[in-house]
Short mmCIF file of C-alpha atoms (C1' of nucleotides) in Angstrom, two decimals:
data_model
loop_
_atom_site.label_atom_id
_atom_site.label_comp_id
_atom_site.label_asym_id
_atom_site.label_seq_id
_atom_site.Cartn_x
_atom_site.Cartn_y
_atom_site.Cartn_z
CA UNK A 18 -203.12 30.25 -16.02
CA UNK A 19 -204.69 28.19 -13.46
CA UNK A 20 -206.93 28.74 -10.33
CA UNK A 21 -204.07 27.95 -7.99
CA UNK A 22 -202.06 30.83 -7.45
CA UNK A 23 -198.48 30.67 -8.50
CA UNK A 24 -196.10 27.50 -8.10
CA UNK A 25 -196.99 24.15 -6.82
CA UNK A 26 -193.43 23.76 -5.13
CA UNK A 27 -190.01 25.47 -4.95
CA UNK A 28 -189.67 27.88 -7.76
CA UNK A 29 -187.58 27.37 -10.46
CA UNK A 30 -184.69 29.77 -11.32
CA UNK A 31 -184.62 31.74 -14.76
CA UNK A 32 -181.28 32.16 -16.61
CA UNK A 33 -180.40 33.27 -19.90
CA UNK A 34 -177.50 31.44 -21.82
CA UNK A 35 -175.87 33.10 -25.10
CA UNK A 36 -174.40 31.20 -28.24
CA UNK A 37 -172.16 33.81 -29.36
CA UNK A 38 -170.91 32.78 -32.89
CA UNK A 39 -168.21 34.82 -34.97
CA UNK A 40 -165.89 33.71 -37.61
CA UNK A 41 -161.98 33.94 -37.12
CA UNK A 42 -159.26 32.49 -38.98
CA UNK A 43 -161.72 31.00 -41.50
CA UNK A 44 -163.35 29.03 -38.74
CA UNK A 45 -166.62 29.38 -36.87
CA UNK A 46 -166.09 30.11 -33.18
CA UNK A 47 -168.28 30.04 -30.17
CA UNK A 48 -167.41 32.01 -27.25
CA UNK A 49 -166.94 29.86 -23.96
CA UNK A 50 -166.29 30.86 -20.16
CA UNK A 51 -164.29 28.92 -17.66
CA UNK A 52 -166.30 28.08 -14.76
CA UNK A 53 -164.48 29.04 -11.53
CA UNK A 54 -167.07 27.63 -9.11
CA UNK A 55 -169.00 24.34 -8.61
CA UNK A 56 -170.70 22.70 -9.99
CA UNK A 57 -168.85 21.66 -13.14
CA UNK A 58 -165.87 23.90 -11.68
CA UNK A 59 -163.07 24.24 -14.57
CA UNK A 60 -165.33 23.14 -17.09
CA UNK A 61 -165.97 25.51 -20.30
CA UNK A 62 -169.46 27.06 -20.41
CA UNK A 63 -171.52 29.47 -22.28
CA UNK A 64 -172.06 33.12 -20.90
CA UNK A 65 -174.94 33.48 -19.08
CA UNK A 66 -176.61 34.18 -15.85
CA UNK A 67 -179.97 34.97 -13.93
CA UNK A 68 -182.12 37.33 -15.05
CA UNK A 69 -182.94 40.57 -13.03
CA UNK A 70 -186.27 41.19 -11.61
CA UNK A 71 -187.11 44.07 -14.05
CA UNK A 72 -185.44 42.82 -16.94
CA UNK A 73 -186.97 41.30 -20.14
CA UNK A 74 -185.16 38.16 -21.23
CA UNK A 75 -183.97 39.73 -24.23
CA UNK A 76 -182.31 42.64 -22.11
CA UNK A 77 -180.61 40.08 -19.80
CA UNK A 78 -179.28 38.53 -22.90
CA UNK A 79 -178.14 41.80 -24.12
CA UNK A 80 -176.50 42.46 -20.94
CA UNK A 81 -174.58 39.32 -20.70
CA UNK A 82 -173.32 39.80 -24.29
CA UNK A 83 -172.38 43.40 -23.24
CA UNK A 84 -170.61 41.79 -20.30
CA UNK A 85 -168.30 39.05 -22.08
CA UNK A 86 -167.80 40.83 -25.45
CA UNK A 87 -168.26 44.57 -24.63
CA UNK A 88 -170.28 45.07 -27.99
CA UNK A 89 -174.02 45.94 -28.53
CA UNK A 90 -176.34 46.39 -31.41
CA UNK A 91 -175.57 42.76 -32.50
CA UNK A 92 -177.71 40.21 -34.21
CA UNK A 93 -179.68 38.55 -31.09
CA UNK A 94 -182.36 36.05 -31.12
CA UNK A 95 -184.03 33.62 -29.14
CA UNK A 96 -183.17 29.97 -29.45
CA UNK A 97 -185.12 27.77 -27.16
CA UNK A 98 -185.72 27.33 -23.70
CA UNK A 99 -184.27 24.40 -21.96
CA UNK A 100 -185.95 23.15 -18.87
CA UNK A 101 -185.29 19.61 -17.89
CA UNK A 102 -185.42 19.27 -14.01
CA UNK A 103 -182.08 17.56 -14.25
CA UNK A 104 -180.20 20.05 -16.06
CA UNK A 105 -178.51 21.62 -13.16
CA UNK A 106 -177.85 19.49 -10.15
CA UNK A 107 -178.44 22.07 -7.76
CA UNK A 108 -182.01 23.11 -8.17
CA UNK A 109 -184.23 23.40 -10.95
CA UNK A 110 -182.99 26.05 -13.43
CA UNK A 111 -184.98 27.01 -16.66
CA UNK A 112 -182.70 28.50 -19.19
CA UNK A 113 -183.71 30.63 -22.20
CA UNK A 114 -181.05 30.35 -24.91
CA UNK A 115 -180.07 32.92 -27.35
CA UNK A 116 -177.79 33.07 -30.28
CA UNK A 117 -175.80 35.91 -31.44
CA UNK A 118 -173.71 36.81 -34.31
CA UNK A 119 -170.98 39.18 -34.04
CA UNK A 120 -168.59 40.79 -36.82
CA UNK A 121 -164.81 39.66 -36.29
CA UNK A 122 -164.06 43.31 -35.87
CA UNK A 123 -165.82 43.48 -32.65
CA UNK A 124 -164.03 40.64 -31.36
CA UNK A 125 -161.56 41.75 -28.37
CA UNK A 126 -162.61 45.14 -27.89
CA UNK A 127 -163.37 44.14 -24.25
CA UNK A 128 -159.59 44.02 -23.05
CA UNK A 129 -160.36 43.31 -19.38
CA UNK A 130 -160.33 39.49 -20.29
CA UNK A 131 -158.23 37.11 -18.34
CA UNK A 132 -157.57 35.22 -21.46
CA UNK A 133 -157.17 31.78 -19.45
CA UNK A 134 -160.95 32.29 -18.54
CA UNK A 135 -162.37 33.03 -21.94
CA UNK A 136 -161.92 31.55 -25.35
CA UNK A 137 -163.18 31.55 -28.81
CA UNK A 138 -163.65 27.84 -29.48
CA UNK A 139 -164.21 26.47 -32.78
CA UNK A 140 -167.53 25.07 -32.99
CA UNK A 141 -166.47 22.22 -34.77
CA UNK A 142 -164.07 20.87 -31.97
CA UNK A 143 -165.85 21.99 -28.78
CA UNK A 144 -164.61 20.76 -25.33
CA UNK A 145 -166.79 19.19 -22.92
CA UNK A 146 -169.03 21.86 -21.66
CA UNK A 147 -171.24 22.21 -18.43
CA UNK A 148 -174.45 21.49 -17.82
CA UNK A 149 -176.39 21.02 -21.15
CA UNK A 150 -174.53 23.56 -22.62
CA UNK A 151 -173.11 20.99 -25.59
CA UNK A 152 -176.71 20.18 -26.65
CA UNK A 153 -177.65 24.11 -26.67
CA UNK A 154 -174.44 24.73 -28.76
CA UNK A 155 -175.68 21.96 -31.15
CA UNK A 156 -179.06 23.53 -31.41
CA UNK A 157 -177.55 26.84 -32.02
CA UNK A 158 -175.51 25.41 -34.76
CA UNK A 159 -178.50 23.62 -36.53
CA UNK A 160 -180.33 27.01 -36.14
CA UNK A 161 -177.36 29.00 -37.57
CA UNK A 162 -177.08 26.73 -40.69
CA UNK A 163 -180.64 26.75 -41.39
CA UNK A 164 -180.81 30.56 -41.17
CA UNK A 165 -177.78 30.80 -43.41
CA UNK A 166 -179.48 28.79 -46.29
CA UNK A 167 -182.75 30.39 -45.99
CA UNK A 168 -182.12 34.27 -44.80
CA UNK A 169 -179.58 36.59 -45.20
CA UNK A 170 -178.17 36.59 -41.09
CA UNK A 171 -175.07 35.53 -42.72
CA UNK A 172 -174.10 38.92 -43.58
CA UNK A 173 -174.40 39.96 -39.56
CA UNK A 174 -170.91 38.13 -39.38
CA UNK A 175 -169.10 40.16 -41.88
CA UNK A 176 -166.88 42.90 -41.33
CA UNK A 177 -168.02 46.66 -42.47
CA UNK A 178 -165.98 46.04 -45.90
CA UNK A 179 -165.67 42.75 -47.25
CA UNK A 180 -165.23 40.76 -50.52
CA UNK A 181 -167.50 38.47 -52.13
CA UNK A 182 -165.00 35.60 -51.38
CA UNK A 183 -165.10 36.53 -47.81
CA UNK A 184 -168.92 35.80 -48.09
CA UNK A 185 -168.41 32.63 -50.01
CA UNK A 186 -166.06 31.30 -47.20
CA UNK A 187 -168.32 32.07 -44.29
CA UNK A 188 -171.06 30.23 -46.28
CA UNK A 189 -168.80 27.31 -46.88
CA UNK A 190 -167.26 27.18 -43.45
CA UNK A 191 -170.66 27.11 -41.59
CA UNK A 192 -172.51 24.80 -44.27
CA UNK A 193 -169.42 22.48 -44.87
CA UNK A 194 -169.81 22.47 -48.40
CA UNK A 195 -168.38 24.17 -51.27
CA UNK A 196 -170.11 26.26 -53.79
CA UNK A 197 -169.46 27.37 -57.38
CA UNK A 198 -167.86 30.70 -57.48
CA UNK A 199 -169.79 32.13 -60.41
CA UNK A 200 -173.21 31.02 -59.21
CA UNK A 201 -172.77 32.01 -55.67
CA UNK A 202 -171.63 35.53 -56.52
CA UNK A 203 -174.62 35.84 -58.78
CA UNK A 204 -177.00 34.97 -56.30
CA UNK A 205 -175.37 37.14 -53.78
CA UNK A 206 -175.60 39.80 -56.14
CA UNK A 207 -179.07 39.42 -57.05
CA UNK A 208 -180.13 39.61 -53.57
CA UNK A 209 -179.42 43.30 -53.79
CA UNK A 210 -178.24 43.52 -50.35
CA UNK A 211 -174.41 44.38 -51.12
CA UNK A 212 -172.98 47.09 -52.92
CA UNK A 213 -169.45 47.79 -54.64
CA UNK A 214 -167.42 50.22 -52.56
CA UNK A 215 -164.79 52.14 -54.35
CA UNK A 216 -161.90 50.13 -52.50
CA UNK A 217 -159.98 47.39 -53.41
CA UNK A 218 -158.33 44.95 -51.12
CA UNK A 219 -154.57 45.77 -50.61
CA UNK A 220 -151.30 44.07 -50.17
CA UNK A 221 -152.15 40.79 -51.56
CA UNK A 222 -149.92 38.82 -53.88
CA UNK A 223 -152.71 38.58 -56.53
CA UNK A 224 -155.27 40.40 -58.23
CA UNK A 225 -156.96 42.56 -55.25
CA UNK A 226 -160.70 41.97 -54.68
CA UNK A 227 -162.95 44.38 -54.64
CA UNK A 228 -164.56 45.50 -51.38
CA UNK A 229 -168.34 45.34 -50.95
CA UNK A 230 -170.64 47.00 -48.25
CA UNK A 231 -174.05 46.25 -47.13
CA UNK A 232 -176.58 48.60 -49.07
CA UNK A 233 -179.31 48.51 -46.56
CA UNK A 234 -180.44 47.98 -42.98
CA UNK A 235 -180.87 44.00 -43.27
CA UNK A 236 -182.88 43.66 -39.94
CA UNK A 237 -186.18 43.44 -41.83
CA UNK A 238 -184.98 41.11 -44.69
CA UNK A 239 -183.86 38.51 -42.07
CA UNK A 240 -187.08 38.58 -40.58
CA UNK A 241 -188.50 35.20 -40.69
CA UNK A 242 -189.50 32.94 -38.09
CA UNK B 1288 -173.92 30.88 -15.03
CA UNK B 1289 -172.68 33.46 -12.74
CA UNK B 1290 -170.61 33.57 -9.61
CA UNK B 1291 -173.45 34.70 -7.86
CA UNK B 1292 -175.58 31.75 -6.64
CA UNK B 1293 -179.05 32.03 -7.97
CA UNK B 1294 -181.37 34.75 -8.33
CA UNK B 1295 -180.73 38.51 -7.70
CA UNK B 1296 -183.90 39.08 -6.36
CA UNK B 1297 -187.64 37.36 -6.30
CA UNK B 1298 -187.73 34.43 -8.25
CA UNK B 1299 -189.90 34.59 -11.36
CA UNK B 1300 -192.43 31.95 -12.02
CA UNK B 1301 -192.33 29.74 -14.88
CA UNK B 1302 -195.36 28.48 -16.70
CA UNK B 1303 -196.45 27.06 -20.02
CA UNK B 1304 -199.16 28.41 -22.25
CA UNK B 1305 -200.44 26.33 -25.49
CA UNK B 1306 -201.81 27.44 -28.61
CA UNK B 1307 -203.75 24.75 -29.69
CA UNK B 1308 -204.98 24.85 -33.25
CA UNK B 1309 -207.56 22.93 -35.09
CA UNK B 1310 -209.72 23.20 -38.27
CA UNK B 1311 -213.25 23.26 -37.68
CA UNK B 1312 -216.19 24.50 -39.92
CA UNK B 1313 -213.34 25.46 -42.72
CA UNK B 1314 -211.87 27.75 -40.39
CA UNK B 1315 -208.74 27.93 -38.36
CA UNK B 1316 -209.47 27.80 -34.41
CA UNK B 1317 -207.74 28.35 -31.20
CA UNK B 1318 -208.70 26.82 -28.05
CA UNK B 1319 -209.54 29.48 -25.32
CA UNK B 1320 -210.43 29.11 -21.74
CA UNK B 1321 -212.65 31.59 -19.71
CA UNK B 1322 -210.62 32.92 -16.78
CA UNK B 1323 -212.53 32.65 -13.65
CA UNK B 1324 -210.20 34.56 -11.55
CA UNK B 1325 -208.42 37.96 -11.29
CA UNK B 1326 -206.55 39.26 -12.78
CA UNK B 1327 -208.53 39.78 -16.28
CA UNK B 1328 -211.28 37.81 -14.67
CA UNK B 1329 -213.90 36.51 -17.11
CA UNK B 1330 -211.71 37.31 -20.47
CA UNK B 1331 -210.44 34.63 -22.38
CA UNK B 1332 -206.89 33.30 -22.11
CA UNK B 1333 -204.62 30.31 -23.73
CA UNK B 1334 -204.91 26.95 -21.58
CA UNK B 1335 -201.83 27.07 -19.37
CA UNK B 1336 -200.32 26.94 -15.88
CA UNK B 1337 -197.43 26.58 -13.50
CA UNK B 1338 -194.66 23.72 -14.25
CA UNK B 1339 -194.32 21.06 -11.81
CA UNK B 1340 -191.16 20.65 -9.57
CA UNK B 1341 -190.10 17.60 -11.70
CA UNK B 1342 -191.53 17.95 -14.76
CA UNK B 1343 -189.81 19.08 -17.95
CA UNK B 1344 -191.40 21.82 -19.82
CA UNK B 1345 -192.65 19.67 -22.87
CA UNK B 1346 -194.15 17.57 -20.39
CA UNK B 1347 -195.99 20.59 -18.67
CA UNK B 1348 -197.36 21.60 -22.27
CA UNK B 1349 -198.35 17.90 -22.80
CA UNK B 1350 -200.33 17.84 -19.41
CA UNK B 1351 -202.22 21.04 -20.35
CA UNK B 1352 -203.04 19.70 -23.52
CA UNK B 1353 -204.23 16.31 -21.96
CA UNK B 1354 -206.19 18.55 -19.49
CA UNK B 1355 -208.13 20.63 -21.80
CA UNK B 1356 -208.58 18.40 -24.68
CA UNK B 1357 -208.12 14.71 -23.38
CA UNK B 1358 -206.01 13.78 -26.58
CA UNK B 1359 -202.60 12.99 -26.51
CA UNK B 1360 -199.84 11.89 -29.03
CA UNK B 1361 -200.24 14.91 -30.70
CA UNK B 1362 -198.29 17.65 -32.74
CA UNK B 1363 -196.64 19.90 -30.10
CA UNK B 1364 -193.49 22.24 -30.27
CA UNK B 1365 -192.14 25.04 -28.37
CA UNK B 1366 -193.11 28.10 -29.83
CA UNK B 1367 -191.09 30.99 -27.81
CA UNK B 1368 -190.70 32.26 -24.35
CA UNK B 1369 -192.21 35.58 -23.20
CA UNK B 1370 -190.72 37.01 -20.32
CA UNK B 1371 -191.31 40.77 -20.08
CA UNK B 1372 -191.40 42.09 -16.63
CA UNK B 1373 -195.03 43.65 -17.12
CA UNK B 1374 -196.82 40.84 -18.62
CA UNK B 1375 -198.50 39.82 -15.67
CA UNK B 1376 -199.61 42.51 -12.97
CA UNK B 1377 -199.23 40.23 -10.08
CA UNK B 1378 -195.76 39.20 -10.41
CA UNK B 1379 -192.88 38.10 -12.43
CA UNK B 1380 -193.97 35.20 -14.87
CA UNK B 1381 -191.95 33.95 -17.58
CA UNK B 1382 -194.05 31.64 -19.74
CA UNK B 1383 -192.80 29.22 -22.29
CA UNK B 1384 -195.42 28.87 -25.45
CA UNK B 1385 -196.14 25.93 -27.07
CA UNK B 1386 -198.01 25.06 -30.33
CA UNK B 1387 -200.08 22.29 -30.80
CA UNK B 1388 -202.12 20.72 -33.99
CA UNK B 1389 -204.93 18.62 -33.29
CA UNK B 1390 -207.16 16.63 -35.86
CA UNK B 1391 -210.64 17.44 -36.12
CA UNK B 1392 -211.64 14.00 -34.79
CA UNK B 1393 -210.01 14.75 -31.57
CA UNK B 1394 -212.06 17.61 -30.78
CA UNK B 1395 -214.46 17.17 -27.92
CA UNK B 1396 -213.56 13.92 -26.70
CA UNK B 1397 -213.44 15.77 -23.30
CA UNK B 1398 -216.65 15.93 -22.30
CA UNK B 1399 -216.53 17.52 -18.81
CA UNK B 1400 -216.20 20.64 -20.41
CA UNK B 1401 -218.56 23.24 -19.31
CA UNK B 1402 -219.18 24.97 -22.49
CA UNK B 1403 -219.71 28.52 -21.10
CA UNK B 1404 -215.82 28.26 -20.14
CA UNK B 1405 -213.96 26.80 -23.24
CA UNK B 1406 -214.24 27.71 -26.81
CA UNK B 1407 -213.03 27.21 -30.10
CA UNK B 1408 -212.60 30.80 -31.60
CA UNK B 1409 -211.66 31.42 -34.93
CA UNK B 1410 -207.93 32.44 -35.29
CA UNK B 1411 -209.07 35.58 -37.55
CA UNK B 1412 -211.56 36.86 -35.05
CA UNK B 1413 -210.22 36.39 -31.71
CA UNK B 1414 -211.80 38.16 -28.75
CA UNK B 1415 -209.74 40.24 -26.08
CA UNK B 1416 -207.39 38.04 -24.45
CA UNK B 1417 -205.84 38.24 -21.20
CA UNK B 1418 -202.23 38.95 -20.52
CA UNK B 1419 -200.07 39.27 -23.44
CA UNK B 1420 -202.04 35.99 -25.15
CA UNK B 1421 -202.87 38.06 -28.25
CA UNK B 1422 -199.15 38.38 -29.00
CA UNK B 1423 -198.75 34.70 -28.23
CA UNK B 1424 -201.38 33.54 -30.64
CA UNK B 1425 -200.20 36.17 -33.10
CA UNK B 1426 -196.60 34.68 -32.97
CA UNK B 1427 -198.05 31.14 -33.22
CA UNK B 1428 -200.16 31.92 -36.47
CA UNK B 1429 -196.78 33.24 -38.05
CA UNK B 1430 -195.20 30.24 -36.94
CA UNK B 1431 -197.93 28.04 -38.36
CA UNK B 1432 -198.01 29.73 -41.70
CA UNK B 1433 -194.39 29.46 -42.29
CA UNK B 1434 -194.32 25.72 -41.27
CA UNK B 1435 -197.03 24.96 -43.50
CA UNK B 1436 -195.30 26.45 -46.56
CA UNK B 1437 -191.94 24.80 -45.68
CA UNK B 1438 -192.81 21.39 -43.88
CA UNK B 1439 -195.41 19.03 -43.88
CA UNK B 1440 -196.95 19.79 -40.53
CA UNK B 1441 -200.20 20.75 -42.21
CA UNK B 1442 -200.84 16.96 -42.33
CA UNK B 1443 -201.33 16.97 -38.50
CA UNK B 1444 -204.56 18.90 -38.74
CA UNK B 1445 -206.24 16.35 -40.98
CA UNK B 1446 -208.42 13.49 -40.01
CA UNK B 1447 -207.36 9.84 -40.32
CA UNK B 1448 -208.99 9.77 -44.05
CA UNK B 1449 -209.22 12.73 -46.11
CA UNK B 1450 -209.86 14.19 -49.36
CA UNK B 1451 -207.06 16.17 -51.75
CA UNK B 1452 -209.80 19.05 -51.68
CA UNK B 1453 -209.95 18.82 -47.73
CA UNK B 1454 -206.20 19.30 -47.76
CA UNK B 1455 -206.25 22.17 -50.10
CA UNK B 1456 -208.82 23.87 -47.99
CA UNK B 1457 -206.69 23.73 -45.03
CA UNK B 1458 -203.63 25.24 -46.79
CA UNK B 1459 -206.08 28.02 -48.48
CA UNK B 1460 -207.72 28.95 -44.94
CA UNK B 1461 -204.48 29.10 -43.21
CA UNK B 1462 -202.47 30.79 -45.80
CA UNK B 1463 -205.31 33.13 -46.81
CA UNK B 1464 -204.74 32.34 -50.70
CA UNK B 1465 -205.80 30.30 -53.27
CA UNK B 1466 -204.15 27.54 -55.20
CA UNK B 1467 -204.24 25.91 -58.40
CA UNK B 1468 -205.98 22.80 -57.82
CA UNK B 1469 -203.80 20.48 -60.40
CA UNK B 1470 -200.55 22.11 -59.46
CA UNK B 1471 -201.81 21.73 -55.64
CA UNK B 1472 -202.59 17.84 -56.17
CA UNK B 1473 -199.72 17.23 -58.04
CA UNK B 1474 -197.33 18.81 -55.55
CA UNK B 1475 -199.11 16.64 -52.57
CA UNK B 1476 -198.99 13.65 -54.35
CA UNK B 1477 -195.25 14.10 -55.44
CA UNK B 1478 -194.46 14.50 -51.58
CA UNK B 1479 -195.20 10.82 -51.24
CA UNK B 1480 -196.83 11.29 -48.01
CA UNK B 1481 -200.26 10.11 -48.73
CA UNK B 1482 -201.67 7.22 -50.58
CA UNK B 1483 -205.18 6.57 -51.75
CA UNK B 1484 -207.54 4.17 -49.98
CA UNK B 1485 -210.12 2.17 -51.50
CA UNK B 1486 -213.01 4.51 -50.00
CA UNK B 1487 -214.47 7.21 -51.45
CA UNK B 1488 -216.70 9.99 -49.66
CA UNK B 1489 -220.53 9.11 -49.74
CA UNK B 1490 -223.68 10.86 -49.72
CA UNK B 1491 -222.59 14.19 -51.69
CA UNK B 1492 -224.46 15.74 -54.37
CA UNK B 1493 -221.87 15.33 -56.78
CA UNK B 1494 -218.95 13.13 -57.96
CA UNK B 1495 -217.68 11.72 -54.57
CA UNK B 1496 -214.07 12.41 -53.85
CA UNK B 1497 -211.42 9.64 -53.28
CA UNK B 1498 -210.31 9.13 -49.65
CA UNK B 1499 -206.59 9.32 -48.71
CA UNK B 1500 -204.75 8.34 -45.88
CA UNK B 1501 -200.92 9.13 -44.53
CA UNK B 1502 -198.71 6.72 -46.10
CA UNK B 1503 -196.06 6.84 -43.04
CA UNK B 1504 -195.45 8.40 -39.97
CA UNK B 1505 -194.56 12.00 -40.80
CA UNK B 1506 -193.01 12.84 -37.76
CA UNK B 1507 -189.45 12.69 -39.00
CA UNK B 1508 -190.24 14.28 -42.31
CA UNK B 1509 -191.56 17.43 -40.24
CA UNK B 1510 -188.36 18.15 -38.69
CA UNK B 1511 -187.02 21.27 -39.63
CA UNK B 1512 -185.96 23.94 -36.89
"C1'" DT C 394 -235.60 9.11 -68.00
"C1'" DT C 395 -233.18 13.15 -68.87
"C1'" DT C 396 -230.95 17.38 -67.44
"C1'" DA C 397 -228.92 20.33 -64.36
"C1'" DA C 398 -225.93 21.20 -60.48
"C1'" DA C 399 -221.79 20.43 -57.81
"C1'" DG C 400 -217.55 19.14 -57.40
"C1'" DA C 401 -213.57 15.45 -58.64
"C1'" DT C 402 -210.34 14.29 -61.80
"C1'" DT C 403 -206.50 14.86 -65.04
"C1'" DG C 404 -202.17 16.81 -68.67
"C1'" DT C 405 -199.10 20.06 -71.18
"C1'" DA C 406 -196.71 24.00 -72.49
"C1'" DT C 407 -194.28 28.11 -70.62
"C1'" DT C 408 -191.68 30.58 -67.89
"C1'" DT C 409 -188.66 30.78 -64.20
"C1'" DC C 410 -184.66 29.17 -61.33
"C1'" DT C 411 -181.02 26.14 -60.48
"C1'" DT C 412 -177.14 24.01 -61.96
"C1'" DA C 413 -172.81 22.88 -64.21
"C1'" DC C 414 -168.72 24.62 -66.42
"C1'" DA C 415 -163.67 27.29 -67.85
"C1'" DC C 416 -161.19 31.14 -69.34
"C1'" DT C 417 -159.50 35.73 -68.83
"C1'" DA C 418 -157.69 39.82 -65.64
"C1'" DT C 419 -154.94 41.91 -62.30
"C1'" DC C 420 -151.70 42.24 -59.07
"C1'" DT C 421 -147.02 40.52 -56.42
"C1'" DT C 422 -142.55 38.18 -56.36
"C1'" DA C 423 -138.80 36.05 -57.90
"C1'" DT D 1179 -140.86 39.35 -67.63
"C1'" DA D 1180 -142.41 34.90 -66.22
"C1'" DA D 1181 -144.89 32.36 -62.74
"C1'" DG D 1182 -147.99 32.17 -59.09
"C1'" DA D 1183 -152.07 33.35 -56.71
"C1'" DT D 1184 -156.71 34.62 -56.68
"C1'" DA D 1185 -160.49 37.75 -59.24
"C1'" DG D 1186 -163.89 38.44 -62.23
"C1'" DT D 1187 -167.36 36.97 -65.61
"C1'" DG D 1188 -171.54 34.11 -69.33
"C1'" DT D 1189 -174.10 30.64 -71.24
"C1'" DA D 1190 -176.44 26.32 -72.02
"C1'" DA D 1191 -178.67 22.38 -70.05
"C1'" DG D 1192 -181.95 20.60 -66.73
"C1'" DA D 1193 -185.15 20.97 -63.11
"C1'" DA D 1194 -189.05 23.25 -60.73
"C1'" DA D 1195 -192.96 26.17 -60.49
"C1'" DT D 1196 -196.80 28.10 -62.85
"C1'" DA D 1197 -200.70 28.91 -66.09
"C1'" DC D 1198 -204.60 27.03 -67.84
"C1'" DA D 1199 -209.44 24.11 -69.34
"C1'" DA D 1200 -211.98 20.13 -70.56
"C1'" DT D 1201 -214.38 15.79 -69.19
"C1'" DC D 1202 -216.01 12.59 -65.40
"C1'" DT D 1203 -219.14 11.02 -61.65
"C1'" DT D 1204 -222.77 11.43 -58.74
"C1'" DT D 1205 -227.34 13.51 -56.62
"C1'" DA D 1206 -231.25 16.31 -57.08
"C1'" DA D 1207 -234.71 18.23 -59.49
"C1'" DA D 1208 -237.50 18.44 -63.86
#
DNA sequence: TTTAAAGATTGTATTTCTTACACTATCTTA
DNA sequence: TAAGATAGTGTAAGAAATACAATCTTTAAA
């Protein structure tokens, strides 16, 4: 804090933008919204908006998430704050980016969507995005990959019941590399985070896989900076 | 971005605050500045202040760093953005916290300091701080510890020439645990970041230690999210 | 000058973790 | 009942991490 009270010029606006990832069709997806106004009208952008007077940044991000997906209680973490003076042509806007992981089951609960305005785009084939949102998604991807290797956030992308092969598929999709099946399963089981349920997958034209569930709240375990 | 243009109420102010760490007297220090105005007059606080109109967040943090320490080209990374509505009693202020590591040699270059207004406080025995700055320092400490274990940022805290024992001391001071001398040295040397100089420490009442220098710009190597 | 004190320097054996690798089991459909 | 598809499982070799103690070099004191 300085001696001078408050700003030295026009006040910047503060927004939050949320990079919402999910897994769908064996692909990593990002939620995008089509802009209906200038600037960047008709381009795709991340869901986001201004923070309210008496709302924390995290609450603002949760609100945006709820607005766009209709789900709450999902994994959300602050990503990075982007504040270059040129990032918005209208005015100085500082945006606090968050990244969220949602379970496939939670997709599409919100039915009011006008589908032409909202899409789950492949994180690997993104269209041109408004503002510096491409940079934000790129950064989120880096963070996601990193977290996947060194923490257990990955489980946030799984449905309630899942097979070990599904877990492996998610890792392979996001990290873009293959793992040995035996070693992978060994490691996942050693973590002690999943336990076998009594159910098995049905209606598949091969030996059905056992379904697993998470054995604890894994919130604590994720916690790494 | 939303359809509504700009804010839904009073605009928040945006500040940067910088947690500047260094090693001094075998202790991890944080730079604090005594507040001369309300609120929290006479309490210690992190160096920081409002961002300028046409200045990026990073540039603002660099400016603050330069103002307070007189040094530049030092390790600086964005830490986290704190934006709880209650964090400043005067108005809504969102602050982007940075953390910086400076080399002992760089301390005290700035001579204009009124020493009663500025101090290097032990990170382990901090006084009561203004605003939510205790929380910010705590977060920075977590990040620093983490980075020290998994990256090579630690070398940013070393003087130009250093002994391997100094490196170990820094690690032990920050991580609060002891390492085996042989294993520690082996690991440091295997990294390939340091090379022995022809000099040795002088005027010590025991076998003098060899001095090492960094062998590359380590900026690249640090890069992890 | 000799000796004690203080920290510097060095290598090996053990354990733990990581990786590589291939066959059998179970279900559906033809 | 055979073929196709994926599930499920163990072991050996190599790499990395850990545990551990004696000798070296200097200054200061006896």
